[in-house]
Amino acid sequence: MNLTAIIFSFVFVILALFLSNAFRLGLGKDIIITCIRATIQLFIVGYILKFVFGFDHPFVIILMLLIMILVAAKNAAQRGKEIPYAFWKIFLTIAVVEIITQGFLLGLKIVPAEPQYIISISGMIIGNSMIIANLFLNRLKAEIEMRREEIELVLSLGGSVKQSIFPILKQSIRASLIPTIEGQKTIGLVQLPGMMTGQIIAGADPIQAVKFQLLIVFLIMSAATLTAIILGFLIYPSLFNKEQQLEVF
Amino acid sequence: MENTEIELHNIKKAFADGSKKVQVLNGISAKVGKGTLLTIVGPSGSGKSTILSLCNLLQTPDDGEIYVNKLEVRKWDVQELRRYVGIAFQSAPMTKGTVLENLSLPLKLRGKALENPETYLEYVGLSAELLSREAKELSGGQRQRLSLARTLVNNPSVLLLDEVTSALDTKASQGIEELIQRINKERSVTILWVTHDLSQAERVGDETWLIKDGQLVEGAPTKQFFSEPKDERTKDFLNLLRSSL
């Protein structure tokens, strides 16, 4: 893809701006900022990846992964800023999910231990975990606000903190996984996944692209489940104080 | 007091209201004897309900001590304290599920099964046929009876009642009153009953407290409280409410 093609792709931005203006949606500023940010961020990432792939040193790869996890945790922690240590609990969750999934991938030699595989796949895992953490915290907050009386009832009857929050935790974990499960049900029927499309455009054999995409689908499914469950169990004790009273939200 | 069940010692509690701090309880000291049925009255927002939630540590005092059966509440095992000091809320909240599931909840939380659910229902005046009904479908009065039965499953020595009849009609309210008096007499349960209904407080109480502006204005045997109040603020409070009836 040459520079002229990239410049022409801005036609789509102009179309979005025109529509926003025509229907007075008031999104013009957001569209411009989003496009500028996306362009700058992607080019920066492109150059960083080029450097990391060229360097090919485990320390650089680990550093890159740490930065990705930190940014993801910081983003998701916005949803749970009322919860003590939310950032560190999300960071730990995503790091554990990354270690488990990459451990399987590399340990079983499903993908080669090369930076372009490790970083690209990690990007998908970490990004997906970040979205799941966001969805989970959002739902948890809403459920607690709605069912506070139920929590206090169980506590007042001599139930433990875990017993009082468990049904809500389960509901929040389930709800945060629904978009992933629903999205994957229609995969290939409604939309072609980005990675598969990219591989096909780059000239790869579609069957080979499908095999890789399947790996990613399964990986994301398990990473999402792991994220919601690990985060749920790490987060809930922080919602209560030492006298077993619901303190957050 | 020889047989003190609950002792409040200079209790203070404040809540944050936005950036403002609202002092709800401001130095309350008092004792409640074992087996007493205490009624607590006072204007809305005076801190009556807060006293209840401090007694089973659903909230913690900012200052002062609360002794339950001579042990400071923070020295109790929290779960044991909450079984010893049961509470029934105004809304009689129910979990999803049947009457039986709700009734069994206190024992289920301890990994045990409830062997005689019918006995509990009969005790609170509910038919055993209701066991398989969805708890959330019950009427207000039935829910409140079930809520009391569920609290009794833990066999509490103290029962905290937070406006438990305020959402009920006169007939249902009278039924609950009789039931609570029976629990108090037959099971020797100490009861702290917050009510906005002065005639109810007068009918059922052994002792009555007036809480106003976060302070215990007057605490006396119920008959004396209503017939010969000593504090001017109690006289004003009683006169104001009686004149509005």
Coordinates of C-alpha atoms in Angstrom, one line a residue:
Chain A
M1 CA 0.0 0.0 0.0
N2 CA 1.6 3.2 -1.1
L3 CA 1.3 6.7 0.4
T4 CA -1.3 7.9 -2.1
A5 CA -3.5 5.0 -1.2
I6 CA -3.2 6.0 2.5
I7 CA -4.1 9.6 1.7
F8 CA -7.1 8.4 -0.3
S9 CA -8.3 6.3 2.6
F10 CA -9.0 9.7 4.4
V11 CA -12.0 10.0 2.1
F12 CA -13.8 7.7 4.5
V13 CA -13.0 10.1 7.4
I14 CA -14.3 13.0 5.3
L15 CA -17.5 11.0 4.6
A16 CA -18.0 10.3 8.4
L17 CA -17.4 14.0 9.1
F18 CA -19.9 15.1 6.4
L19 CA -22.6 12.8 7.8
S20 CA -22.0 13.9 11.3
N21 CA -22.3 17.5 10.2
A22 CA -25.3 16.9 8.0
F23 CA -27.3 15.2 10.8
R24 CA -25.9 17.4 13.5
L25 CA -24.6 14.5 15.5
G26 CA -21.9 16.7 17.1
L27 CA -19.3 14.0 16.6
G28 CA -17.0 16.0 14.3
K29 CA -14.4 16.8 17.0
D30 CA -14.4 13.2 18.2
I31 CA -14.0 11.8 14.7
I32 CA -11.0 14.0 13.9
I33 CA -9.3 13.3 17.3
T34 CA -9.9 9.5 16.9
C35 CA -8.5 9.4 13.4
I36 CA -5.4 11.5 14.3
R37 CA -4.8 9.4 17.4
A38 CA -5.3 6.1 15.5
T39 CA -2.9 7.3 12.8
I40 CA -0.2 8.4 15.2
Q41 CA -0.5 5.4 17.5
L42 CA -0.5 2.8 14.7
F43 CA 2.6 4.4 13.0
I44 CA 4.4 4.5 16.4
V45 CA 3.5 0.9 17.1
G46 CA 4.6 0.0 13.5
Y47 CA 8.1 1.5 14.0
I48 CA 8.4 0.0 17.6
L49 CA 7.5 -3.4 16.2
K50 CA 10.0 -3.0 13.4
F51 CA 12.7 -2.2 16.0
V52 CA 11.7 -5.1 18.4
F53 CA 11.5 -7.6 15.6
G54 CA 14.9 -6.5 14.4
F55 CA 16.4 -6.6 17.9
D56 CA 15.0 -10.1 18.6
H57 CA 16.1 -10.1 22.3
P58 CA 13.9 -11.7 25.0
F59 CA 14.4 -8.6 27.3
V60 CA 13.0 -6.2 24.7
I61 CA 10.0 -8.5 24.0
I62 CA 9.2 -8.8 27.8
L63 CA 9.6 -5.0 28.1
M64 CA 7.2 -4.5 25.2
L65 CA 4.7 -6.9 26.8
L66 CA 4.9 -5.2 30.2
I67 CA 4.2 -1.9 28.6
M68 CA 1.2 -3.3 26.8
I69 CA -0.2 -4.9 30.0
L70 CA 0.4 -1.6 32.0
V71 CA -1.5 0.5 29.4
A72 CA -4.3 -2.1 29.3
A73 CA -4.6 -2.2 33.1
K74 CA -4.5 1.6 33.4
N75 CA -7.4 1.8 30.9
A76 CA -9.5 -0.9 32.6
A77 CA -8.8 0.5 36.1
Q78 CA -10.8 3.7 35.1
R79 CA -13.9 1.6 35.4
G80 CA -13.1 0.5 39.0
K81 CA -11.4 3.6 40.4
E82 CA -13.5 3.3 43.6
I83 CA -12.0 -0.2 44.3
P84 CA -8.8 -0.2 46.3
Y85 CA -5.8 -1.6 44.3
A86 CA -8.0 -2.1 41.2
F87 CA -5.1 -1.2 38.9
W88 CA -2.7 -3.8 40.4
K89 CA -5.4 -6.5 40.5
I90 CA -6.2 -5.9 36.8
F91 CA -2.4 -5.8 36.0
L92 CA -1.9 -9.1 37.8
T93 CA -4.9 -10.7 36.1
I94 CA -3.8 -9.7 32.6
A95 CA -0.2 -10.8 33.3
V96 CA -1.4 -14.2 34.6
V97 CA -3.7 -14.7 31.5
E98 CA -0.8 -13.7 29.2
I99 CA 1.6 -16.1 31.0
I100 CA -0.8 -19.0 30.9
T101 CA -1.9 -18.6 27.2
Q102 CA 1.7 -17.9 25.9
G103 CA 2.9 -20.7 28.1
F104 CA 0.6 -23.2 26.3
L105 CA 1.3 -21.7 22.9
L106 CA 5.1 -21.8 23.2
G107 CA 5.3 -24.8 25.5
L108 CA 3.3 -27.0 23.1
K109 CA 5.1 -25.3 20.1
I110 CA 1.8 -24.3 18.6
V111 CA 3.5 -21.1 17.3
P112 CA 7.2 -20.5 16.8
A113 CA 9.0 -18.6 19.6
E114 CA 9.6 -15.6 17.4
P115 CA 8.9 -11.9 18.3
Q116 CA 6.3 -11.3 15.5
Y117 CA 4.2 -14.2 16.8
I118 CA 4.6 -13.5 20.5
I119 CA 3.9 -9.8 20.3
S120 CA 1.0 -10.0 17.7
I121 CA -0.8 -12.8 19.6
S122 CA -0.1 -11.1 22.9
G123 CA -1.7 -7.9 21.6
M124 CA -4.9 -9.7 20.9
I125 CA -4.9 -11.5 24.2
I126 CA -4.1 -8.3 26.2
G127 CA -6.5 -6.2 24.3
N128 CA -9.3 -8.7 24.7
S129 CA -8.5 -9.1 28.4
M130 CA -8.7 -5.3 28.8
I131 CA -12.2 -5.2 27.2
I132 CA -13.4 -8.1 29.4
A133 CA -12.0 -6.4 32.5
N134 CA -13.9 -3.2 31.5
L135 CA -17.1 -5.1 30.9
F136 CA -16.8 -7.1 34.1
L137 CA -16.2 -4.0 36.3
N138 CA -19.0 -2.1 34.7
R139 CA -21.5 -5.0 35.2
L140 CA -20.2 -5.6 38.8
K141 CA -20.8 -2.0 39.7
A142 CA -24.3 -2.0 38.2
E143 CA -25.2 -5.4 39.9
I144 CA -24.0 -4.2 43.3
E145 CA -26.0 -1.0 43.1
M146 CA -29.1 -2.9 42.1
R147 CA -28.7 -5.8 44.6
R148 CA -27.1 -4.1 47.6
E149 CA -30.0 -5.2 49.8
E150 CA -29.4 -8.8 48.9
I151 CA -25.7 -8.6 49.9
E152 CA -26.5 -7.0 53.2
L153 CA -29.2 -9.6 53.9
V154 CA -26.8 -12.4 53.5
L155 CA -24.2 -10.6 55.7
S156 CA -26.8 -9.9 58.3
L157 CA -27.7 -13.6 58.5
G158 CA -24.1 -14.5 59.3
G159 CA -23.0 -15.2 55.8
S160 CA -19.4 -14.6 54.7
V161 CA -18.3 -11.9 52.4
K162 CA -17.8 -14.5 49.6
Q163 CA -21.3 -15.9 50.1
S164 CA -22.9 -12.5 50.0
I165 CA -21.2 -11.5 46.7
F166 CA -20.9 -14.8 44.9
P167 CA -24.3 -14.7 43.0
I168 CA -23.4 -11.2 41.8
L169 CA -19.9 -12.2 40.9
K170 CA -21.2 -15.1 38.9
Q171 CA -23.7 -12.9 37.1
S172 CA -21.0 -10.3 36.3
I173 CA -18.6 -12.9 35.0
R174 CA -21.3 -14.4 32.8
A175 CA -22.4 -11.0 31.5
S176 CA -18.9 -9.9 30.6
L177 CA -18.3 -13.1 28.5
I178 CA -21.5 -12.9 26.5
P179 CA -20.2 -10.4 23.8
T180 CA -17.2 -12.7 23.2
I181 CA -19.3 -15.8 22.9
E182 CA -22.0 -14.2 20.8
G183 CA -19.4 -12.6 18.5
Q184 CA -17.7 -15.9 17.9
K185 CA -20.9 -17.7 17.1
T186 CA -21.3 -15.6 13.9
I187 CA -17.6 -15.5 13.0
G188 CA -17.1 -16.0 9.3
L189 CA -20.8 -15.7 8.6
V190 CA -21.3 -12.1 9.4
Q191 CA -17.8 -10.8 9.5
L192 CA -14.3 -12.0 8.6
P193 CA -12.0 -11.5 11.5
G194 CA -9.4 -8.8 11.1
M195 CA -6.4 -11.0 11.4
M196 CA -7.7 -13.5 8.8
T197 CA -8.6 -10.7 6.5
G198 CA -5.1 -9.2 6.9
Q199 CA -3.4 -12.5 6.1
I200 CA -5.6 -13.1 3.0
I201 CA -4.9 -9.5 1.7
A202 CA -1.2 -10.1 2.3
G203 CA -1.4 -13.1 0.0
A204 CA -1.7 -16.0 2.5
D205 CA -3.6 -19.2 1.6
P206 CA -7.2 -18.8 3.0
I207 CA -7.1 -22.2 4.6
Q208 CA -3.8 -21.3 6.4
A209 CA -5.4 -18.0 7.5
V210 CA -8.5 -19.9 8.8
K211 CA -6.2 -22.3 10.8
F212 CA -4.5 -19.3 12.5
Q213 CA -7.8 -17.6 13.0
L214 CA -9.2 -20.7 14.7
L215 CA -6.2 -20.7 17.1
I216 CA -7.0 -17.0 17.9
V217 CA -10.7 -17.7 18.4
F218 CA -10.0 -20.5 20.9
L219 CA -7.3 -18.5 22.6
I220 CA -9.5 -15.4 23.0
M221 CA -12.3 -17.6 24.4
S222 CA -10.1 -19.0 27.1
A223 CA -8.3 -15.7 27.8
A224 CA -11.7 -14.0 28.2
T225 CA -12.9 -16.7 30.6
L226 CA -9.7 -16.6 32.6
T227 CA -9.7 -12.8 32.8
A228 CA -13.3 -12.6 34.1
I229 CA -12.8 -15.3 36.7
I230 CA -9.4 -14.3 38.0
L231 CA -10.3 -10.7 38.2
G232 CA -13.6 -11.5 39.9
F233 CA -11.9 -13.5 42.6
L234 CA -9.1 -10.9 43.0
I235 CA -11.4 -7.9 43.2
Y236 CA -14.2 -9.0 45.5
P237 CA -12.3 -8.9 48.8
S238 CA -11.5 -5.2 48.1
L239 CA -15.2 -4.4 48.1
F240 CA -15.5 -5.1 51.8
N241 CA -13.8 -3.8 54.9
K242 CA -12.4 -5.8 57.8
E243 CA -15.8 -5.7 59.6
Q244 CA -17.3 -7.5 56.6
Q245 CA -19.3 -4.4 55.4
L246 CA -19.8 -3.6 51.8
E247 CA -17.7 -0.4 51.4
V248 CA -17.4 0.3 47.7
F249 CA -20.1 1.6 45.3
Chain B
M1 CA -28.2 -3.2 85.2
E2 CA -27.5 -6.8 86.3
N3 CA -28.4 -8.6 83.1
T4 CA -27.2 -6.3 80.4
E5 CA -27.5 -7.6 76.9
I6 CA -26.4 -4.5 75.0
E7 CA -24.4 -1.5 76.3
L8 CA -23.7 1.6 74.2
H9 CA -20.9 3.7 75.5
N10 CA -20.5 7.2 74.0
I11 CA -21.3 6.2 70.5
K12 CA -20.6 8.6 67.7
K13 CA -21.2 8.1 64.0
A14 CA -21.1 10.5 61.0
F15 CA -21.8 10.0 57.3
A16 CA -20.5 11.8 54.3
D17 CA -23.1 13.7 52.3
G18 CA -21.2 14.8 49.3
S19 CA -18.4 17.0 50.7
K20 CA -20.4 17.6 53.9
K21 CA -20.0 15.4 57.1
V22 CA -23.3 14.7 58.8
Q23 CA -23.1 13.7 62.5
V24 CA -25.9 11.1 62.9
L25 CA -25.1 9.9 66.4
N26 CA -23.4 12.2 68.8
G27 CA -22.4 10.5 72.1
I28 CA -25.1 7.9 72.9
S29 CA -24.7 5.9 76.1
A30 CA -27.3 3.5 77.4
K31 CA -28.0 -0.1 78.4
V32 CA -30.6 -2.7 77.3
G33 CA -31.4 -5.5 79.7
K34 CA -31.7 -9.2 78.6
G35 CA -35.2 -10.0 77.5
T36 CA -36.3 -6.3 77.2
L37 CA -38.5 -5.2 74.4
L38 CA -37.2 -1.7 73.7
T39 CA -39.0 0.6 71.4
I40 CA -37.0 3.5 69.8
V41 CA -38.8 6.5 68.5
G42 CA -37.7 9.9 67.1
P43 CA -38.0 12.1 64.1
S44 CA -36.8 10.9 60.7
G45 CA -33.1 11.0 60.2
S46 CA -32.4 11.2 64.0
G47 CA -30.1 8.2 63.9
K48 CA -32.6 5.5 65.2
S49 CA -31.8 2.9 62.4
T50 CA -28.1 3.6 62.6
I51 CA -28.1 2.4 66.2
L52 CA -29.5 -0.9 65.0
S53 CA -26.9 -1.4 62.3
L54 CA -24.1 -0.7 64.7
C55 CA -25.3 -3.4 67.1
N56 CA -24.6 -6.2 64.6
L57 CA -21.7 -4.4 62.9
L58 CA -23.4 -3.8 59.6
Q59 CA -21.8 -0.4 60.4
T60 CA -19.0 0.5 62.7
P61 CA -19.1 3.4 65.2
D62 CA -16.5 6.2 64.6
D63 CA -16.1 6.5 68.3
G64 CA -17.2 4.7 71.5
E65 CA -17.9 1.1 72.2
I66 CA -20.8 -1.3 71.9
Y67 CA -21.0 -4.3 74.1
V68 CA -23.2 -7.3 73.2
N69 CA -23.4 -9.9 75.9
K70 CA -20.5 -8.0 77.6
L71 CA -18.1 -8.4 74.6
E72 CA -17.3 -5.4 72.4
V73 CA -18.7 -5.9 69.0
R74 CA -15.4 -5.6 67.2
K75 CA -14.0 -8.4 69.4
W76 CA -16.7 -10.8 68.3
D77 CA -16.3 -13.1 65.3
V78 CA -18.4 -11.0 62.9
Q79 CA -20.5 -13.9 61.6
E80 CA -21.2 -15.2 65.0
L81 CA -22.2 -11.8 66.2
R82 CA -24.7 -11.4 63.3
R83 CA -26.2 -14.7 64.1
Y84 CA -26.5 -13.7 67.8
V85 CA -28.0 -10.3 66.9
G86 CA -30.5 -10.9 64.1
I87 CA -32.1 -8.1 62.1
A88 CA -35.3 -7.7 60.2
F89 CA -35.5 -4.9 57.7
Q90 CA -38.4 -2.7 56.7
S91 CA -38.4 -4.0 53.1
A92 CA -38.2 -7.7 54.2
P93 CA -35.8 -8.4 51.3
M94 CA -36.0 -11.9 49.7
T95 CA -33.4 -13.7 47.6
K96 CA -34.5 -15.3 44.3
G97 CA -36.2 -18.6 45.0
T98 CA -39.0 -20.2 47.0
V99 CA -40.1 -19.6 50.5
L100 CA -38.3 -22.8 51.5
E101 CA -35.0 -21.5 49.9
N102 CA -35.3 -18.2 51.7
L103 CA -36.2 -19.8 55.0
S104 CA -33.3 -22.3 54.8
L105 CA -30.8 -19.6 53.8
P106 CA -29.2 -19.0 57.3
L107 CA -28.4 -22.7 57.7
K108 CA -27.4 -23.1 54.1
L109 CA -24.8 -20.4 54.7
R110 CA -23.3 -22.7 57.3
G111 CA -23.5 -25.8 55.0
K112 CA -26.5 -27.3 56.9
A113 CA -30.0 -28.2 55.9
L114 CA -33.2 -27.0 57.6
E115 CA -35.0 -30.0 58.9
N116 CA -38.3 -28.6 60.1
P117 CA -39.3 -25.6 57.9
E118 CA -43.0 -26.1 58.6
T119 CA -42.5 -25.5 62.3
Y120 CA -40.9 -22.1 61.6
L121 CA -43.7 -21.1 59.2
E122 CA -46.4 -22.2 61.6
Y123 CA -44.7 -20.2 64.4
V124 CA -44.9 -17.0 62.5
G125 CA -48.5 -17.8 61.3
L126 CA -47.8 -18.8 57.7
S127 CA -49.2 -22.0 56.1
A128 CA -46.7 -24.8 55.3
E129 CA -48.4 -24.8 51.8
L130 CA -46.4 -21.7 51.0
L131 CA -43.0 -23.5 51.1
S132 CA -42.9 -24.0 47.4
R133 CA -44.1 -20.5 46.5
E134 CA -41.8 -17.9 45.0
A135 CA -40.9 -15.7 48.0
K136 CA -41.1 -12.5 46.0
E137 CA -44.7 -13.2 45.2
L138 CA -45.8 -13.0 48.9
S139 CA -47.9 -10.1 50.2
G140 CA -46.1 -7.5 52.4
G141 CA -47.4 -9.0 55.6
Q142 CA -46.4 -12.5 54.6
R143 CA -43.0 -11.4 53.5
Q144 CA -42.4 -9.7 56.9
R145 CA -43.5 -12.9 58.7
L146 CA -41.1 -14.9 56.5
S147 CA -38.3 -12.4 57.1
L148 CA -38.8 -12.8 60.9
A149 CA -39.0 -16.6 60.6
R150 CA -35.8 -16.6 58.6
T151 CA -34.0 -14.5 61.2
L152 CA -35.3 -16.9 63.9
V153 CA -33.7 -19.9 62.2
N154 CA -30.3 -18.6 63.5
N155 CA -31.9 -18.7 67.0
P156 CA -30.8 -15.1 67.9
S157 CA -30.7 -13.8 71.4
V158 CA -31.2 -10.2 70.2
L159 CA -33.5 -9.1 67.4
L160 CA -33.2 -5.7 65.7
L161 CA -36.4 -4.5 64.0
D162 CA -36.2 -1.6 61.6
E163 CA -39.7 -0.1 60.9
V164 CA -40.9 -3.6 60.2
T165 CA -44.6 -2.7 60.1
S166 CA -44.4 0.7 58.4
A167 CA -45.3 -0.6 54.9
L168 CA -48.1 -2.8 56.2
D169 CA -51.9 -2.2 56.6
T170 CA -53.4 -2.1 60.1
K171 CA -54.4 -5.7 60.2
A172 CA -51.1 -7.1 59.0
S173 CA -49.3 -4.7 61.3
Q174 CA -51.2 -5.9 64.3
G175 CA -50.4 -9.5 63.4
I176 CA -46.7 -8.7 63.3
E177 CA -46.9 -6.9 66.6
E178 CA -48.5 -9.9 68.3
L179 CA -45.9 -12.2 66.7
I180 CA -43.0 -10.0 67.9
Q181 CA -44.3 -9.8 71.5
R182 CA -44.7 -13.6 71.4
I183 CA -41.0 -14.0 70.2
N184 CA -40.0 -11.7 73.0
K185 CA -41.9 -13.5 75.8
E186 CA -41.6 -17.2 74.7
R187 CA -38.0 -17.1 73.5
S188 CA -36.7 -14.4 75.9
V189 CA -35.3 -12.6 72.9
T190 CA -34.1 -9.0 73.6
I191 CA -35.7 -6.7 71.0
L192 CA -34.7 -3.3 69.8
W193 CA -37.6 -2.0 67.7
V194 CA -37.3 1.2 65.8
T195 CA -40.8 2.5 64.9
H196 CA -42.3 5.8 63.8
D197 CA -45.7 4.7 65.2
L198 CA -46.0 6.1 68.7
S199 CA -49.1 4.2 69.7
Q200 CA -47.3 1.0 68.6
A201 CA -44.2 1.9 70.7
E202 CA -46.5 2.5 73.7
R203 CA -48.5 -0.7 73.2
V204 CA -45.6 -3.1 72.8
G205 CA -42.6 -1.7 74.7
D206 CA -41.1 -2.5 78.1
E207 CA -38.8 0.5 77.7
T208 CA -38.8 3.4 75.2
W209 CA -36.0 5.7 74.0
L210 CA -36.4 9.0 72.2
I211 CA -33.5 9.7 69.8
K212 CA -33.3 13.3 68.5
D213 CA -30.4 15.0 66.7
G214 CA -28.2 12.1 67.3
Q215 CA -28.7 12.0 71.1
L216 CA -30.6 9.9 73.5
V217 CA -33.0 12.5 74.9
E218 CA -34.9 10.2 77.3
G219 CA -35.0 6.5 78.0
A220 CA -37.5 5.2 80.5
P221 CA -40.0 2.4 81.2
T222 CA -42.6 2.7 78.4
K223 CA -45.6 3.6 80.7
Q224 CA -43.6 6.3 82.4
F225 CA -42.1 7.6 79.1
F226 CA -45.6 8.2 77.7
S227 CA -47.4 9.3 80.9
E228 CA -44.8 11.3 82.7
P229 CA -42.0 12.3 80.3
K230 CA -39.3 14.2 82.2
D231 CA -37.4 16.0 79.4
E232 CA -39.0 19.0 77.8
R233 CA -37.9 17.8 74.3
T234 CA -39.8 14.5 74.9
K235 CA -42.9 16.4 75.9
D236 CA -42.6 18.6 72.8
F237 CA -42.1 15.5 70.6
L238 CA -45.1 13.6 72.0
N239 CA -47.3 16.7 71.9
L240 CA -46.4 17.5 68.3
L241 CA -47.1 14.0 67.1
R242 CA -50.3 13.6 69.1
S243 CA -51.6 16.9 67.8
S244 CA -51.0 15.8 64.2
L245 CA -53.1 12.6 64.7

